[in-house]
Every structure is written in structure tokens, then in C-alpha cells.
GROMACS .gro file of C-alpha atoms in nm:
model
  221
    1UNK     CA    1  -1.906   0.072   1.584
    2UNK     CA    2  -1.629  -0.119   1.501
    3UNK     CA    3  -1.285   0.076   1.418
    4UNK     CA    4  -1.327  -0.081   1.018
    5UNK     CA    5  -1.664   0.034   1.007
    6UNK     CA    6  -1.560   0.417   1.125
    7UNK     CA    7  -1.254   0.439   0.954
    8UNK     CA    8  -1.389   0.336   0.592
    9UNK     CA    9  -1.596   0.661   0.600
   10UNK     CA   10  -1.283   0.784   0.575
   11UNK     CA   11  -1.133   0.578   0.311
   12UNK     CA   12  -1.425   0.493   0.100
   13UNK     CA   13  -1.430   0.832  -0.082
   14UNK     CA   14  -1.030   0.800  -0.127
   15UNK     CA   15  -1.091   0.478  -0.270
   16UNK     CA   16  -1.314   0.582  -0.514
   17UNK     CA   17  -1.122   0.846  -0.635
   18UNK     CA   18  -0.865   0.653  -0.684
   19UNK     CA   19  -1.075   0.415  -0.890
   20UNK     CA   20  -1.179   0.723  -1.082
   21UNK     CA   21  -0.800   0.806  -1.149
   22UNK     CA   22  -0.729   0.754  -1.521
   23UNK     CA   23  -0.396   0.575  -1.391
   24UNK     CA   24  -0.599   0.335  -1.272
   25UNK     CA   25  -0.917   0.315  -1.455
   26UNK     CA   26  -0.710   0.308  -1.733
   27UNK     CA   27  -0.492  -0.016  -1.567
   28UNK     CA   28  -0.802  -0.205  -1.569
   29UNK     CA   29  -0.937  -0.079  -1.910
   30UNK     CA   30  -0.582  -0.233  -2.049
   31UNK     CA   31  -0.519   0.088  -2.221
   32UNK     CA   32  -0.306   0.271  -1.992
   33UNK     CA   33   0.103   0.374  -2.142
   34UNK     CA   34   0.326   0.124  -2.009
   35UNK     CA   35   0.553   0.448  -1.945
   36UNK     CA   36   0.375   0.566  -1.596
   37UNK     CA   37   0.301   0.213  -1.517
   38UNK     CA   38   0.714   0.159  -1.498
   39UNK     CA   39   0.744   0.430  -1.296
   40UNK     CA   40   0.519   0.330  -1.049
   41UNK     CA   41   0.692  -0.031  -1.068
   42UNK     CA   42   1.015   0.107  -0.989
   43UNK     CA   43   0.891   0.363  -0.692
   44UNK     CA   44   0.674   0.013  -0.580
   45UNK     CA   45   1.032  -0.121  -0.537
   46UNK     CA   46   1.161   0.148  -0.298
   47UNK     CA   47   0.817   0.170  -0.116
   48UNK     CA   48   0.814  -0.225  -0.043
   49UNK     CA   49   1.225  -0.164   0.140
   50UNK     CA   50   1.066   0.095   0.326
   51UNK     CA   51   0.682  -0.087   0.393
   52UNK     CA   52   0.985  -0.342   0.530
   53UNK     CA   53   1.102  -0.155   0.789
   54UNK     CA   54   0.731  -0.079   0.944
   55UNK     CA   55   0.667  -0.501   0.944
   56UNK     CA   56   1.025  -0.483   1.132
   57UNK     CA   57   0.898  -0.250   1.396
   58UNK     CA   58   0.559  -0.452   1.388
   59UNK     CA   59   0.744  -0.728   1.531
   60UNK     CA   60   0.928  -0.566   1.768
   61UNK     CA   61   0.631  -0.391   1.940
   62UNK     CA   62   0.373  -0.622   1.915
   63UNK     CA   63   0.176  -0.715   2.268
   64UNK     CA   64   0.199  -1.124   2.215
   65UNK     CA   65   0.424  -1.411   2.034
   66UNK     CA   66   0.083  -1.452   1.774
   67UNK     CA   67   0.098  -1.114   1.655
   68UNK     CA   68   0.446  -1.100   1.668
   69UNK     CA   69   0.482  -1.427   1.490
   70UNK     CA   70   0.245  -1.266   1.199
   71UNK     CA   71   0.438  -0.974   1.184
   72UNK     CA   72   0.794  -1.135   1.148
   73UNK     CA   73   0.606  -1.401   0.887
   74UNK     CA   74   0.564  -1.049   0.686
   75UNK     CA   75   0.915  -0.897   0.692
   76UNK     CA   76   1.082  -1.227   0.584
   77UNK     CA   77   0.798  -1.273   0.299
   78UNK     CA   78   0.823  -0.912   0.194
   79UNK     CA   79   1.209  -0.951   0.170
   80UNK     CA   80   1.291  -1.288   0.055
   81UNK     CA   81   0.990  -1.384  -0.173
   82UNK     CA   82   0.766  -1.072  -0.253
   83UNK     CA   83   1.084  -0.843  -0.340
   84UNK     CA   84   1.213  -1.121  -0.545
   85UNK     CA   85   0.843  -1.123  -0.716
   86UNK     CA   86   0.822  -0.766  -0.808
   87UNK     CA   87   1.194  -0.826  -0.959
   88UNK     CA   88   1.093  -1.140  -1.201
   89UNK     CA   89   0.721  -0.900  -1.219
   90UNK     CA   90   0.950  -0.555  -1.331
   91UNK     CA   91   1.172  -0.771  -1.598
   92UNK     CA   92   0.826  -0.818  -1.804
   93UNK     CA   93   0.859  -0.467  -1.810
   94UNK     CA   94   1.189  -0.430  -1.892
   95UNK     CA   95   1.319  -0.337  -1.581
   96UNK     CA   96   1.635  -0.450  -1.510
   97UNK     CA   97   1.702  -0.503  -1.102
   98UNK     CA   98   2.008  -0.262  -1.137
   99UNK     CA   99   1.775  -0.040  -1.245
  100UNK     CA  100   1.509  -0.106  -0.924
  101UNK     CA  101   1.796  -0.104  -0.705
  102UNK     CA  102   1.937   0.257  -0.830
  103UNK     CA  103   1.560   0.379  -0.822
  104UNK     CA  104   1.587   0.759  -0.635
  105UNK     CA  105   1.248   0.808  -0.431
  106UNK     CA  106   1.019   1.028  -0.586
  107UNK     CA  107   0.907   1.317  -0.352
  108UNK     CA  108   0.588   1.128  -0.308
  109UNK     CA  109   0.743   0.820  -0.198
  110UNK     CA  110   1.016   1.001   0.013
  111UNK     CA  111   0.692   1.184   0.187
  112UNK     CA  112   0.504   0.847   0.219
  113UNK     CA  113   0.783   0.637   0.364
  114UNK     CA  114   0.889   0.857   0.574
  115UNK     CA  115   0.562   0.902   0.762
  116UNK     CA  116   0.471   0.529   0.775
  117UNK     CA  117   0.853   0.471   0.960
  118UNK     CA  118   0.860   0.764   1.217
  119UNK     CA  119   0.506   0.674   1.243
  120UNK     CA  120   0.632   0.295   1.330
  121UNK     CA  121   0.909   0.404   1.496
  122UNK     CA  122   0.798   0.716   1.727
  123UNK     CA  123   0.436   0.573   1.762
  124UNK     CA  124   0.244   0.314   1.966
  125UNK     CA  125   0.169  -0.039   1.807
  126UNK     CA  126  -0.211   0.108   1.743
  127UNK     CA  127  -0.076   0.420   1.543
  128UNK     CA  128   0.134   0.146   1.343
  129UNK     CA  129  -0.180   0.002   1.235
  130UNK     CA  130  -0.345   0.264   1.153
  131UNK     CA  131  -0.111   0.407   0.929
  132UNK     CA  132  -0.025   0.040   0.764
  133UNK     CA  133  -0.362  -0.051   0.688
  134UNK     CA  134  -0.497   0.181   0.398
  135UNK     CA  135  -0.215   0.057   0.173
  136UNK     CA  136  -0.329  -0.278   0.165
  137UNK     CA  137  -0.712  -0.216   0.242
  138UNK     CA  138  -0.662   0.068  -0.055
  139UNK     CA  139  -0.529  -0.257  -0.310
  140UNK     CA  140  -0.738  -0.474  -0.208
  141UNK     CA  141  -1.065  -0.226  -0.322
  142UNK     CA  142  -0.884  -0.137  -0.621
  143UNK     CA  143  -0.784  -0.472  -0.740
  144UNK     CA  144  -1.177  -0.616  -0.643
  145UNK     CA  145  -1.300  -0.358  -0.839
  146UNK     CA  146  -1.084  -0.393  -1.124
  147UNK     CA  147  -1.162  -0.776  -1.142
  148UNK     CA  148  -1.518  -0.718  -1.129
  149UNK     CA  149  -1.497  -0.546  -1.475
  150UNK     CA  150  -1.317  -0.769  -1.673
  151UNK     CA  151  -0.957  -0.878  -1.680
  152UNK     CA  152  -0.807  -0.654  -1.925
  153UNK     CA  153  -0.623  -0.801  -2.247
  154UNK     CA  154  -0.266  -0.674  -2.143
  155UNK     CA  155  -0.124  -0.963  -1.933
  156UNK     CA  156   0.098  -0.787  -1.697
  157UNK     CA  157  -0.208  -0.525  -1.570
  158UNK     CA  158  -0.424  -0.861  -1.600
  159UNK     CA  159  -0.146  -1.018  -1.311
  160UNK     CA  160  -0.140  -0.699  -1.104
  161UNK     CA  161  -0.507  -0.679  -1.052
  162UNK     CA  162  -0.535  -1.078  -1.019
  163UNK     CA  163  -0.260  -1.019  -0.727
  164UNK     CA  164  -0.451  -0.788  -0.526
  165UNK     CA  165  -0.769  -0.915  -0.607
  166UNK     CA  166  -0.687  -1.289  -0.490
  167UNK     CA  167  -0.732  -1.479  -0.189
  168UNK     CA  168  -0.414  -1.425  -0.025
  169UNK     CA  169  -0.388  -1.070  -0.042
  170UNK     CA  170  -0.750  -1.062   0.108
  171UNK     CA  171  -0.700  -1.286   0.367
  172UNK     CA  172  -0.400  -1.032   0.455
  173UNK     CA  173  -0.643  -0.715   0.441
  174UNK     CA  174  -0.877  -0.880   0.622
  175UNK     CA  175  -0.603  -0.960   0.944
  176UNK     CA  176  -0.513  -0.630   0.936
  177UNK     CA  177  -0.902  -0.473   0.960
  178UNK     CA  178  -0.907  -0.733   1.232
  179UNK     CA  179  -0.619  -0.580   1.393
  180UNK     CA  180  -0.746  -0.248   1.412
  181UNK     CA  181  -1.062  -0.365   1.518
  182UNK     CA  182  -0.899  -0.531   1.813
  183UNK     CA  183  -0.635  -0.246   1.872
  184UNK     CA  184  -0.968  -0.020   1.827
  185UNK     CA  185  -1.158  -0.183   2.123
  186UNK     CA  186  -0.923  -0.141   2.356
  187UNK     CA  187  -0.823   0.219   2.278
  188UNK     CA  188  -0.920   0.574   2.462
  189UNK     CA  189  -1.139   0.842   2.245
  190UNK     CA  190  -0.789   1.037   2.180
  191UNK     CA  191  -0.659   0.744   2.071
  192UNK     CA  192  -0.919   0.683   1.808
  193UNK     CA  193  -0.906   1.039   1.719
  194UNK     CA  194  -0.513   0.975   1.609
  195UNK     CA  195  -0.571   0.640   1.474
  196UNK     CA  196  -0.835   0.834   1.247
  197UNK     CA  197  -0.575   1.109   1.166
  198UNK     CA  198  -0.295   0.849   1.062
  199UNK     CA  199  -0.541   0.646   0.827
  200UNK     CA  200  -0.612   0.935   0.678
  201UNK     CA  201  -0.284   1.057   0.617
  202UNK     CA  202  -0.155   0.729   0.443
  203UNK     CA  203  -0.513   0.680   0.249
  204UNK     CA  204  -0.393   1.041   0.128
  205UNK     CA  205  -0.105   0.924   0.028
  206UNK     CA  206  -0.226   0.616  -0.156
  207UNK     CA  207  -0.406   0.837  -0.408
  208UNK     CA  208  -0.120   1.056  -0.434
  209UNK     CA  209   0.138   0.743  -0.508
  210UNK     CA  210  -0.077   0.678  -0.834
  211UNK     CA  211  -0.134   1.011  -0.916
  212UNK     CA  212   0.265   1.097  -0.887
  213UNK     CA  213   0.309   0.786  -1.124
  214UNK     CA  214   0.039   0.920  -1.342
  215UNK     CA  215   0.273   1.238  -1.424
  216UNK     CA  216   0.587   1.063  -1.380
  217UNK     CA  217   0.639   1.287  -1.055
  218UNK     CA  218   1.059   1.421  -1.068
  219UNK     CA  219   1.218   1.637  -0.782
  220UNK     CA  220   1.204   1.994  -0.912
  221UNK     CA  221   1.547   2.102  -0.827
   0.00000   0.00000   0.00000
């Protein structure tokens, strides 16, 4: 069994409950309160400097030039064209980039971030996978999905699900299930067993990301 095959037993149920989130069901229903939608625009922001950092490490560990190659392709598009996106993407919003740039992580996003870097940083090239892929296997369900209902009359939820529902971001969800796969092949059972733990982990995560916009998560104290 390939590793994509094992490890969406794990994240098929996350992905549907994240489907099943009123966040997002309500995203593609074009009904949801622009309010929690900014919020999860602006922690987006911090997330992406962060999600960064991993490609960084990507780079810097990976076995050959090709993968390599692919992996410094994706810091220098994440920096210099998809950051630059989200900041024309926020303005429709009316988020300003001072505002996006004085963003303070949410606890969520402090939690998230934080795992996918030590994870990058302390881990082997497989565990980076593993903990990389659910964010972009998790929008590429979720923005499929969506699409297959309808596009929704509110243009800016219309472009967000067009985004992860188009041929570019699949053909980047589908190199990193590849990945894995390869990664997977070559791996011990213990080594699956972690790879399995670290998915999990950031699949976790996903849901919670939405679910922390969906009440507008603060720090407590």
C-alpha cells in the first residue's frame, strides 16, 4: 500500500470534518461573515512566513539537485509572488499590509508553526514531508469540494476556492503525495509509524486553524 493510500485513512475523516465546519461550509455557501474570514486572512499571512521556513529547510535537506531544485522553486514563489498575492488578495478585504505585517500569531498558529519548523528543523527529510503535506492535501479536498457545489456569489470566497481548486495547486498536491510515496518506499516500519504520527498532528491542526478563525481565537491572558 502506497504511503497516500495509508495515510488518507487518516486524513479523510479530518477532511470531512472540516468540510462539515460551518467556517467552511459556510465559505462555499457564500454566506459566511466576512469578520472570521479576515481573521483567518491575516493568521494565513503569518502561517505562509512560517510554511517559508519549512520549504527553506526542504531545500537544504533534500537527497538530490531535482528535489532540491523543487523545493527552492517553492521558497522563492512563496516569498516573492504568493506573499505578494495574499497582500493584493487581503486589500479586497480591507486589509491593509501594515496590518498583515503587525498580525500577532494566534495560539493556534503559534502551536502549528511551531511544530511544522522543529519538525523541519530537528527531523529527517521524510518527517518534513509528512508533516507538510496535509496542509496542502487538506486545501486541495476542501477547495475540490467546494467547486463541485457551485461557486458561491461572493467573489472573494468564489477566488479562494477557485485557487485551491485549480490546476496548479493540484499539480502541487499531487508532487507532494508523490513525495511521500517515494520517501514512503524507502522507509523502515518505525519510520512509517512517525510519518503517520506527524500527518496526523498537522491534519489536526488544519481543522483547528479554521475552527480558531471560526471564533476569532485571542490569547487568554
Amino acid at each position: 500500500m502506497s504511503a497516500t493510500d495509508e495515510l488518507s485513512t487518516i486524513g479523510d475523516p479530518i477532511w470531512e470534518a472540516i468540510l462539515e465546519h460551518p467556517m467552511v461550509s459556510q465559505l462555499g455557501e457564500g454566506t459566511l461573515d466576512e469578520a472570521p474570514f479576515r481573521y483567518w486572512v491575516r493568521q494565513d499571512y503569518v502561517y505562509l512566513i512560517e510554511y517559508a521556513r519549512v520549504f527553506a529547510h526542504g531545500a537544504a535537506m533534500a537527497p538530490d539537485l531535482e528535489r532540491m531544485g523543487t523545493f527552492a522553486e517553492l521558497l522563492d514563489s512563496t516569498i516573492n509572488t504568493e506573499m505578494d498575492l495574499h497582500r493584493a488578495y487581503a486589500e479586497t478585504f480591507g486589509i491593509s499590509q501594515a496590518e498583515l505585517e503587525t498580525t500577532e500569531p494566534s495560539p493556534t498558529t503559534q502551536g502549528y508553526t511551531d511544530f511544522l519548523v522543529r519538525t523541519a528543523a530537528t527531523g529527517t527529510f521524510g518527517d518534513l514531508i509528512a508533516a507538510l503535506l496535509p496542509c496542502m492535501w487538506g486545501f486541495n479536498v476542501t477547495g475540490k469540494r467546494l467547486a463541485e457545489q457551485g461557486r458561491p456569489d461572493h467573489e472573494g470566497y468564489a477566488e479562494w476556492i477557485d485557487m485551491y481548486a485549480g490546476e496548479e495547486f493540484t499539480e502541487l498536491t499531487e508532487w507532494c503525495k508523490d513525495l511521500m510515496d517515494e520517501v514512503w518506499a524507502e522507509s523502515t516500519p518505525d519510520e512509517r509509524d512517525r510519518y503517520r504520527e506527524l500527518f496526523r498532528t498537522s491534519a489536526r491542526y488544519e481543522y483547528r486553524f479554521w475552527d480558531a478563525a471560526w471564533r476569532q481565537e485571542e490569547w487568554s491572558i
